[in-house]
Amino acid sequence: MPATGGHTRPGPTGPPAGSAAIGQDDRVRTVEEHQAVVAALLAPLGEEEVPVAAAHRRVLARDVPAAVPLPGFDNSAMDGYAARSADVAALPVRLPVADDIPAGRTGVLPLAPGTVQRIMTGGLLPPGADVVVPVELTDAATDVVEIRDAPTAGTHLRRAGEDITAGTVALEAGSPLGAAQLGLAAAVGARTLWVRRRPRVLVLSTGSELVEPGEPLLPGQVYESNSLLLCAAVEDAGGTARRLHFVPDDVDQFLATVRAELADADLLVTSGGVSAGAYEVVKDAFRTLGTVEFVKVAMQPGGPQGAGTVDGVPVVTLPGNPVSSFVSFEVFVRPALRRALGHAAPGRLRAPAELTAPLRSPAGRRQFLRGRYDAGRVSQVGGPGSHLVAHLARANCLVVVPEDVTELPAGAPVDVVLIEGALQ
């Protein structure tokens, strides 16, 4: 179906007020400052109409009003007998079964005084009935039933509109569409939904030392993993990712590869080549364009960062160590993508926790430590090293230690960011 409200790319942006010039990295930026820079690169994404069945894990772009009430009619919440409470006030009692009402029957007879009608869960309540007697309180007969006990009037009934009334907003724009939301959309009569278009993200890892997994390794070489990690992170955030083959540390080849692939991209994410040493191909190449700014951010891991545009396409450059790349994506790229998608709550779920052991943190840098969170307590997983990817794989949260904290004892309260199994 046709898309509307197409994505508008921002033009090349200069550094924020008070920052260093494009291409300089002698200024230290706060985490919040760099989050704002990255978020500003991505404009809200356009809308498209898709079938409800194709909307799983998308983000709703328009409110969904209920075309019908839920329930749509008075019905039974139990298998049993529709009765008048006055007829079952004196117990036990034997009453003739005047009719059978299975679920799905569209027409029923009024309930005559002194009778009951056998009814199944979801069955249309006959006019005159004001209680359903569960079958367990009877002898389950189909001609004349003996009722040994009965609930009070109004029990085991589902009244029309008690869940939602017709015309009420069933789902609000900005809602992530999981199983429950899609079930509600279908239940109120929606056949299609207007959702945000998924951002198209190019992911490129750089480095002459990188080798495709499974190939023989020579001394000094490592298997390339960041692009797979980042593509999965993009998909988890709601985007579509395309992995570019990494290129050697050659500026001209890097720029040619990037520019040849940008036409259909909403965002380019690179990893590696942004530190302070020699042979930093991403920094060297983008500095020649003058539209990408490289800075240090007061955090660990993930201090070296870059953001800007190339040929009008937003670009975020991340460090090359796997843990630094992952944490940087979580802190900067994921919330920006989700905000562009229209998420009402773009951030990860956070929770307070109590440390199981003491920890240390460098002064002046916000620390994001890998942790295991369980029942309000959190333990650190491995050390702070940005190369410890096995420890990252065992973590289910990031423990956030503020810049002005250098030591915390066991039992101290901390803030954790939940990173395992979270969809919103």
Short mmCIF file of C-alpha atoms in Angstrom, two decimals:
data_model
loop_
_atom_site.label_atom_id
_atom_site.label_comp_id
_atom_site.label_asym_id
_atom_site.label_seq_id
_atom_site.Cartn_x
_atom_site.Cartn_y
_atom_site.Cartn_z
CA MET A 1 0.00 0.00 0.00
CA PRO A 2 1.23 3.52 -0.63
CA ALA A 3 3.54 5.14 1.87
CA THR A 4 3.02 8.69 3.04
CA GLY A 5 4.98 11.23 5.01
CA GLY A 6 8.34 10.22 3.52
CA HIS A 7 11.50 10.46 5.56
CA THR A 8 13.32 13.78 5.20
CA ARG A 9 17.06 13.67 5.63
CA PRO A 10 18.70 16.52 7.48
CA GLY A 11 21.38 18.40 5.64
CA PRO A 12 24.98 18.55 6.80
CA THR A 13 25.11 19.81 10.34
CA GLY A 14 27.77 21.77 12.09
CA PRO A 15 28.90 21.18 15.64
CA PRO A 16 26.70 22.34 18.48
CA ALA A 17 27.39 25.65 20.12
CA GLY A 18 30.48 25.53 22.29
CA SER A 19 31.90 22.38 20.68
CA ALA A 20 35.13 21.94 18.79
CA ALA A 21 35.19 22.35 15.03
CA ILE A 22 34.26 19.50 12.71
CA GLY A 23 36.95 16.85 12.67
CA GLN A 24 38.47 17.85 16.02
CA ASP A 25 38.44 15.52 19.02
CA ASP A 26 40.03 17.58 21.82
CA ARG A 27 36.71 18.36 23.54
CA VAL A 28 35.04 15.94 25.93
CA ARG A 29 31.30 15.75 25.44
CA THR A 30 28.82 14.46 28.02
CA VAL A 31 26.72 11.40 27.33
CA GLU A 32 23.57 13.52 27.14
CA GLU A 33 25.16 15.98 24.72
CA HIS A 34 26.17 13.25 22.31
CA GLN A 35 22.78 11.56 22.62
CA ALA A 36 21.18 14.84 21.54
CA VAL A 37 23.56 15.17 18.57
CA VAL A 38 22.81 11.65 17.33
CA ALA A 39 19.06 12.02 17.89
CA ALA A 40 19.01 15.26 15.87
CA LEU A 41 20.44 13.45 12.83
CA LEU A 42 17.36 11.26 12.39
CA ALA A 43 14.07 12.86 11.37
CA PRO A 44 10.76 11.08 12.09
CA LEU A 45 10.21 8.26 9.63
CA GLY A 46 7.27 8.20 7.23
CA GLU A 47 4.13 6.11 7.55
CA GLU A 48 2.89 3.11 5.62
CA GLU A 49 -0.29 1.05 5.81
CA VAL A 50 0.20 -2.69 6.29
CA PRO A 51 -2.09 -5.64 7.05
CA VAL A 52 -2.46 -6.39 10.75
CA ALA A 53 -0.75 -9.74 10.18
CA ALA A 54 2.34 -7.94 8.84
CA ALA A 55 2.58 -5.38 11.65
CA HIS A 56 4.30 -7.48 14.31
CA ARG A 57 7.07 -5.53 16.09
CA ARG A 58 6.31 -2.39 14.10
CA VAL A 59 5.44 0.97 15.71
CA LEU A 60 1.93 2.36 15.38
CA ALA A 61 1.83 5.71 13.55
CA ARG A 62 -1.87 6.54 14.06
CA ASP A 63 -4.38 5.88 16.82
CA VAL A 64 -6.62 2.84 16.33
CA PRO A 65 -10.25 3.47 17.36
CA ALA A 66 -12.41 0.53 18.31
CA ALA A 67 -14.93 -0.10 15.53
CA VAL A 68 -16.91 -2.37 17.87
CA PRO A 69 -17.23 -2.69 21.65
CA LEU A 70 -15.50 -5.50 23.52
CA PRO A 71 -17.26 -7.67 24.38
CA GLY A 72 -19.61 -6.99 21.50
CA PHE A 73 -22.59 -8.50 23.36
CA ASP A 74 -23.56 -9.81 26.79
CA ASN A 75 -22.18 -13.33 27.05
CA SER A 76 -21.34 -16.10 29.47
CA ALA A 77 -17.98 -16.33 31.23
CA MET A 78 -18.57 -20.01 32.13
CA ASP A 79 -19.98 -23.24 30.83
CA GLY A 80 -23.24 -23.63 32.73
CA TYR A 81 -26.84 -22.49 32.78
CA ALA A 82 -28.25 -19.03 32.12
CA ALA A 83 -30.83 -18.36 34.80
CA ARG A 84 -32.87 -15.72 36.56
CA SER A 85 -31.47 -15.12 40.04
CA ALA A 86 -35.00 -15.13 41.50
CA ASP A 87 -35.49 -18.69 40.21
CA VAL A 88 -32.35 -19.99 41.94
CA ALA A 89 -32.74 -18.15 45.23
CA ALA A 90 -34.15 -21.20 47.07
CA LEU A 91 -31.80 -24.18 46.70
CA PRO A 92 -31.64 -26.90 45.72
CA VAL A 93 -34.01 -26.44 42.80
CA ARG A 94 -34.91 -28.39 39.64
CA LEU A 95 -35.63 -26.37 36.50
CA PRO A 96 -36.39 -27.36 32.91
CA VAL A 97 -33.67 -26.68 30.33
CA ALA A 98 -35.48 -24.71 27.65
CA ASP A 99 -32.62 -24.29 25.11
CA ASP A 100 -28.95 -24.84 24.30
CA ILE A 101 -26.69 -21.87 23.49
CA PRO A 102 -23.30 -22.79 22.02
CA ALA A 103 -20.66 -20.13 21.40
CA GLY A 104 -21.23 -18.57 18.00
CA ARG A 105 -25.00 -18.78 17.95
CA THR A 106 -26.29 -15.43 16.69
CA GLY A 107 -29.88 -15.53 17.89
CA VAL A 108 -31.37 -16.72 21.19
CA LEU A 109 -34.82 -16.84 22.72
CA PRO A 110 -35.69 -14.78 25.80
CA LEU A 111 -35.38 -16.74 29.03
CA ALA A 112 -38.85 -17.64 30.32
CA PRO A 113 -39.38 -17.43 34.10
CA GLY A 114 -38.94 -20.79 35.84
CA THR A 115 -36.57 -22.16 33.17
CA VAL A 116 -32.86 -22.14 32.39
CA GLN A 117 -30.90 -22.37 29.15
CA ARG A 118 -27.70 -24.38 28.92
CA ILE A 119 -24.92 -22.03 27.74
CA MET A 120 -21.28 -22.39 26.77
CA THR A 121 -18.46 -19.95 27.51
CA GLY A 122 -18.80 -17.01 25.11
CA GLY A 123 -22.39 -17.85 24.31
CA LEU A 124 -24.88 -15.01 23.74
CA LEU A 125 -26.75 -14.32 27.00
CA PRO A 126 -30.53 -14.69 26.54
CA PRO A 127 -32.67 -11.67 27.47
CA GLY A 128 -33.99 -12.03 31.02
CA ALA A 129 -30.98 -13.96 32.38
CA ASP A 130 -28.97 -12.20 35.08
CA VAL A 131 -26.68 -15.00 36.30
CA VAL A 132 -24.83 -18.02 34.93
CA VAL A 133 -24.71 -21.07 37.19
CA PRO A 134 -21.49 -23.03 36.53
CA VAL A 135 -22.06 -26.60 35.45
CA GLU A 136 -20.00 -27.77 38.44
CA LEU A 137 -22.82 -26.61 40.75
CA THR A 138 -25.40 -28.80 39.00
CA ASP A 139 -25.98 -32.37 37.91
CA ALA A 140 -25.24 -31.29 34.28
CA ALA A 141 -28.60 -32.59 32.98
CA THR A 142 -29.88 -31.47 29.58
CA ASP A 143 -33.64 -31.79 30.17
CA VAL A 144 -34.34 -30.91 33.81
CA VAL A 145 -31.29 -29.77 35.73
CA GLU A 146 -30.79 -29.89 39.47
CA ILE A 147 -29.03 -26.80 40.78
CA ARG A 148 -27.37 -27.40 44.14
CA ASP A 149 -25.81 -23.98 44.59
CA ALA A 150 -25.85 -20.68 42.70
CA PRO A 151 -23.89 -17.40 42.68
CA THR A 152 -25.50 -14.00 43.16
CA ALA A 153 -27.03 -11.95 40.37
CA GLY A 154 -24.52 -10.59 37.86
CA THR A 155 -21.99 -13.38 38.38
CA HIS A 156 -20.18 -15.05 35.45
CA LEU A 157 -21.48 -12.52 32.95
CA ARG A 158 -19.43 -10.49 30.46
CA ARG A 159 -21.28 -7.28 29.72
CA ALA A 160 -21.06 -5.62 26.30
CA GLY A 161 -18.42 -2.89 26.25
CA GLU A 162 -16.99 -3.63 29.69
CA ASP A 163 -13.49 -4.03 28.16
CA ILE A 164 -13.68 -1.19 25.63
CA THR A 165 -16.51 0.81 24.10
CA ALA A 166 -16.97 1.51 20.40
CA GLY A 167 -15.16 4.67 19.28
CA THR A 168 -12.67 4.57 22.13
CA VAL A 169 -8.97 4.63 21.17
CA ALA A 170 -7.87 1.02 21.47
CA LEU A 171 -4.19 1.60 20.62
CA GLU A 172 -2.33 4.89 20.68
CA ALA A 173 0.23 6.09 18.14
CA GLY A 174 3.71 5.26 19.35
CA SER A 175 2.70 1.85 20.68
CA PRO A 176 5.02 -1.04 19.82
CA LEU A 177 2.96 -3.80 18.25
CA GLY A 178 3.47 -7.10 20.03
CA ALA A 179 1.21 -10.13 20.18
CA ALA A 180 -1.30 -8.60 22.61
CA GLN A 181 -1.57 -5.34 20.64
CA LEU A 182 -2.15 -7.16 17.34
CA GLY A 183 -4.77 -9.32 19.02
CA LEU A 184 -6.57 -6.21 20.26
CA ALA A 185 -6.35 -4.54 16.83
CA ALA A 186 -7.98 -7.55 15.19
CA ALA A 187 -10.58 -7.85 17.97
CA VAL A 188 -11.81 -4.29 17.41
CA GLY A 189 -12.09 -4.85 13.66
CA ALA A 190 -8.87 -3.40 12.22
CA ARG A 191 -7.73 -5.05 8.97
CA THR A 192 -4.78 -2.72 8.36
CA LEU A 193 -2.64 -0.47 10.54
CA TRP A 194 -0.66 2.68 9.84
CA VAL A 195 2.88 2.10 11.07
CA ARG A 196 6.20 3.90 10.86
CA ARG A 197 8.44 2.84 8.04
CA ARG A 198 11.39 0.85 9.32
CA PRO A 199 14.73 2.70 9.07
CA ARG A 200 17.19 1.28 6.56
CA VAL A 201 20.59 1.05 8.22
CA LEU A 202 23.91 0.27 6.57
CA VAL A 203 26.41 -1.36 8.91
CA LEU A 204 30.12 -1.28 8.05
CA SER A 205 33.04 -2.61 10.06
CA THR A 206 36.52 -1.54 9.07
CA GLY A 207 39.97 -2.94 9.58
CA SER A 208 42.59 -4.82 7.55
CA GLU A 209 42.93 -7.27 10.44
CA LEU A 210 39.33 -8.50 10.07
CA VAL A 211 38.61 -11.92 8.60
CA GLU A 212 35.25 -13.54 7.85
CA PRO A 213 34.32 -16.14 10.50
CA GLY A 214 35.37 -19.64 9.47
CA GLU A 215 38.33 -18.55 7.34
CA PRO A 216 41.90 -19.39 8.46
CA LEU A 217 43.45 -16.79 10.76
CA LEU A 218 46.99 -15.51 10.40
CA PRO A 219 48.89 -13.97 13.32
CA GLY A 220 47.48 -10.49 13.95
CA GLN A 221 44.08 -11.25 12.41
CA VAL A 222 40.70 -11.58 14.17
CA TYR A 223 37.27 -12.72 13.10
CA GLU A 224 34.93 -9.88 12.17
CA SER A 225 31.97 -9.85 14.55
CA ASN A 226 30.90 -6.24 15.02
CA SER A 227 28.81 -6.02 11.86
CA LEU A 228 26.82 -9.10 12.89
CA LEU A 229 26.38 -7.73 16.40
CA LEU A 230 25.27 -4.32 15.12
CA CYS A 231 22.93 -5.72 12.44
CA ALA A 232 21.17 -7.75 15.12
CA ALA A 233 20.98 -4.67 17.35
CA VAL A 234 19.45 -2.65 14.50
CA GLU A 235 16.81 -5.33 13.90
CA ASP A 236 16.08 -5.49 17.63
CA ALA A 237 15.57 -1.71 17.66
CA GLY A 238 13.03 -1.96 14.83
CA GLY A 239 15.15 -1.22 11.77
CA THR A 240 16.33 -3.23 8.79
CA ALA A 241 20.06 -3.73 8.54
CA ARG A 242 22.31 -4.36 5.58
CA ARG A 243 25.84 -5.51 6.28
CA LEU A 244 28.55 -4.12 4.06
CA HIS A 245 31.69 -6.06 3.41
CA PHE A 246 34.45 -4.53 5.46
CA VAL A 247 37.25 -2.84 3.57
CA PRO A 248 40.99 -2.48 4.23
CA ASP A 249 42.37 0.57 5.98
CA ASP A 250 42.49 2.66 2.81
CA VAL A 251 40.81 6.08 2.78
CA ASP A 252 39.99 6.23 -0.94
CA GLN A 253 38.59 2.69 -1.01
CA PHE A 254 36.61 3.34 2.15
CA LEU A 255 34.97 6.49 0.79
CA ALA A 256 34.23 4.86 -2.56
CA THR A 257 32.62 1.86 -0.85
CA VAL A 258 30.51 4.02 1.45
CA ARG A 259 29.30 6.48 -1.17
CA ALA A 260 28.31 3.72 -3.57
CA GLU A 261 25.93 2.27 -0.98
CA LEU A 262 24.24 5.31 0.57
CA ALA A 263 21.42 5.98 -1.90
CA ASP A 264 18.83 3.84 -0.12
CA ALA A 265 20.05 4.33 3.46
CA ASP A 266 18.50 6.28 6.31
CA LEU A 267 21.59 5.83 8.47
CA LEU A 268 25.15 4.55 8.18
CA VAL A 269 26.69 2.99 11.29
CA THR A 270 30.40 2.22 11.22
CA SER A 271 32.56 0.50 13.82
CA GLY A 272 36.28 0.95 14.17
CA GLY A 273 38.69 3.52 12.87
CA VAL A 274 37.76 6.40 15.18
CA SER A 275 40.40 6.32 17.92
CA ALA A 276 43.41 8.61 18.35
CA GLY A 277 46.04 6.38 16.78
CA ALA A 278 47.37 6.07 13.24
CA TYR A 279 45.51 4.14 10.51
CA GLU A 280 42.09 5.30 11.71
CA VAL A 281 40.41 5.04 8.31
CA VAL A 282 36.92 6.22 9.27
CA LYS A 283 38.18 9.37 10.94
CA ASP A 284 40.73 10.09 8.19
CA ALA A 285 38.18 9.62 5.41
CA PHE A 286 35.29 11.56 6.93
CA ARG A 287 37.51 14.41 8.06
CA THR A 288 38.24 15.13 4.40
CA LEU A 289 34.51 15.74 3.86
CA GLY A 290 34.15 18.15 6.78
CA THR A 291 30.64 17.00 7.70
CA VAL A 292 31.37 14.44 10.45
CA GLU A 293 32.49 15.51 13.90
CA PHE A 294 34.71 13.32 16.06
CA VAL A 295 34.73 13.78 19.81
CA LYS A 296 35.52 12.06 23.06
CA VAL A 297 32.53 11.26 25.28
CA ALA A 298 32.91 11.05 29.06
CA MET A 299 31.99 7.38 29.29
CA GLN A 300 33.62 3.96 29.51
CA PRO A 301 33.61 1.92 27.38
CA GLY A 302 33.00 3.88 24.18
CA GLY A 303 34.84 7.17 24.60
CA PRO A 304 35.74 7.89 20.93
CA GLN A 305 32.60 8.78 18.96
CA GLY A 306 31.64 10.49 15.74
CA ALA A 307 28.42 11.80 14.17
CA GLY A 308 27.40 13.84 11.17
CA THR A 309 26.36 13.30 7.56
CA VAL A 310 27.87 11.98 4.35
CA ASP A 311 26.15 13.12 1.15
CA GLY A 312 23.19 14.14 3.33
CA VAL A 313 22.85 10.71 4.96
CA PRO A 314 23.17 10.56 8.78
CA VAL A 315 26.31 8.79 9.94
CA VAL A 316 27.24 7.53 13.40
CA THR A 317 30.74 6.17 13.92
CA LEU A 318 31.33 3.77 16.81
CA PRO A 319 34.54 2.40 18.36
CA GLY A 320 35.84 -0.93 17.11
CA ASN A 321 36.17 -2.98 20.29
CA PRO A 322 33.07 -5.22 20.46
CA VAL A 323 31.90 -4.16 23.91
CA SER A 324 32.52 -0.48 23.14
CA SER A 325 30.59 -0.84 19.90
CA PHE A 326 27.66 -2.57 21.61
CA VAL A 327 27.45 -0.12 24.52
CA SER A 328 27.75 2.87 22.17
CA PHE A 329 24.90 1.53 20.04
CA GLU A 330 22.75 1.02 23.14
CA VAL A 331 23.45 4.48 24.53
CA PHE A 332 23.32 6.56 21.33
CA VAL A 333 21.96 4.77 18.26
CA ARG A 334 19.16 2.59 19.60
CA PRO A 335 17.21 5.44 21.31
CA ALA A 336 17.65 7.66 18.24
CA LEU A 337 16.28 4.95 15.93
CA ARG A 338 13.34 4.27 18.21
CA ARG A 339 12.57 7.97 18.54
CA ALA A 340 12.55 8.28 14.73
CA LEU A 341 10.18 5.30 14.67
CA GLY A 342 7.77 7.19 16.92
CA HIS A 343 8.14 5.08 20.05
CA ALA A 344 6.40 6.77 22.95
CA ALA A 345 9.16 5.40 25.22
CA PRO A 346 12.36 5.04 23.16
CA GLY A 347 14.65 4.03 26.02
CA ARG A 348 15.32 0.61 27.48
CA LEU A 349 13.61 -0.41 30.69
CA ARG A 350 15.61 0.58 33.74
CA ALA A 351 15.45 -0.75 37.28
CA PRO A 352 17.02 0.01 40.66
CA ALA A 353 19.26 -2.74 41.98
CA GLU A 354 21.56 -3.56 44.88
CA LEU A 355 25.18 -4.50 44.21
CA THR A 356 26.25 -7.96 45.32
CA ALA A 357 29.93 -6.92 45.51
CA PRO A 358 31.93 -3.68 45.66
CA LEU A 359 33.13 -1.99 42.46
CA ARG A 360 35.45 0.77 41.33
CA SER A 361 34.94 3.27 38.53
CA PRO A 362 37.17 5.92 36.93
CA ALA A 363 36.50 9.51 37.93
CA GLY A 364 34.95 11.80 35.34
CA ARG A 365 33.54 9.05 33.11
CA ARG A 366 30.16 7.37 33.21
CA GLN A 367 30.74 3.66 33.46
CA PHE A 368 28.53 1.06 31.76
CA LEU A 369 29.44 -2.28 33.32
CA ARG A 370 28.12 -5.64 32.22
CA GLY A 371 25.93 -7.24 34.86
CA ARG A 372 23.52 -10.01 35.79
CA TYR A 373 20.29 -8.70 37.27
CA ASP A 374 18.01 -10.95 39.31
CA ALA A 375 15.28 -10.08 41.80
CA GLY A 376 16.53 -6.60 42.57
CA ARG A 377 20.21 -7.54 42.92
CA VAL A 378 22.97 -7.18 40.35
CA SER A 379 26.43 -8.71 40.06
CA GLN A 380 29.18 -7.53 37.75
CA VAL A 381 30.06 -9.86 34.86
CA GLY A 382 33.77 -9.77 34.09
CA GLY A 383 36.01 -6.73 34.19
CA PRO A 384 35.61 -3.36 32.47
CA GLY A 385 37.77 -4.27 29.44
CA SER A 386 36.13 -3.39 26.12
CA HIS A 387 37.42 -6.58 24.47
CA LEU A 388 35.64 -9.00 26.84
CA VAL A 389 32.85 -10.03 24.48
CA ALA A 390 32.27 -13.40 26.19
CA HIS A 391 31.35 -11.55 29.37
CA LEU A 392 29.02 -9.30 27.36
CA ALA A 393 27.22 -12.38 26.04
CA ARG A 394 26.55 -13.51 29.62
CA ALA A 395 25.18 -10.15 30.76
CA ASN A 396 21.51 -9.22 30.90
CA CYS A 397 21.95 -5.60 31.95
CA LEU A 398 24.31 -2.65 32.03
CA VAL A 399 25.17 -1.25 35.44
CA VAL A 400 25.36 2.55 35.22
CA VAL A 401 27.90 4.25 37.49
CA PRO A 402 27.77 8.09 37.44
CA GLU A 403 30.78 10.20 36.50
CA ASP A 404 31.32 11.48 40.06
CA VAL A 405 31.34 8.02 41.68
CA THR A 406 34.63 6.14 42.01
CA GLU A 407 33.76 3.43 44.55
CA LEU A 408 30.62 1.63 45.63
CA PRO A 409 30.37 -0.94 48.42
CA ALA A 410 28.40 -4.17 48.31
CA GLY A 411 24.75 -3.42 48.92
CA ALA A 412 24.91 0.04 47.36
CA PRO A 413 21.96 1.04 45.15
CA VAL A 414 22.67 1.39 41.43
CA ASP A 415 20.69 1.98 38.24
CA VAL A 416 20.64 -0.85 35.69
CA VAL A 417 19.60 -0.84 32.05
CA LEU A 418 17.90 -4.12 31.10
CA ILE A 419 19.25 -5.38 27.78
CA GLU A 420 18.00 -8.96 27.59
CA GLY A 421 14.61 -9.78 26.13
CA ALA A 422 13.35 -6.18 26.22
CA LEU A 423 11.14 -5.13 23.15
CA GLN A 424 10.16 -1.65 24.01
#
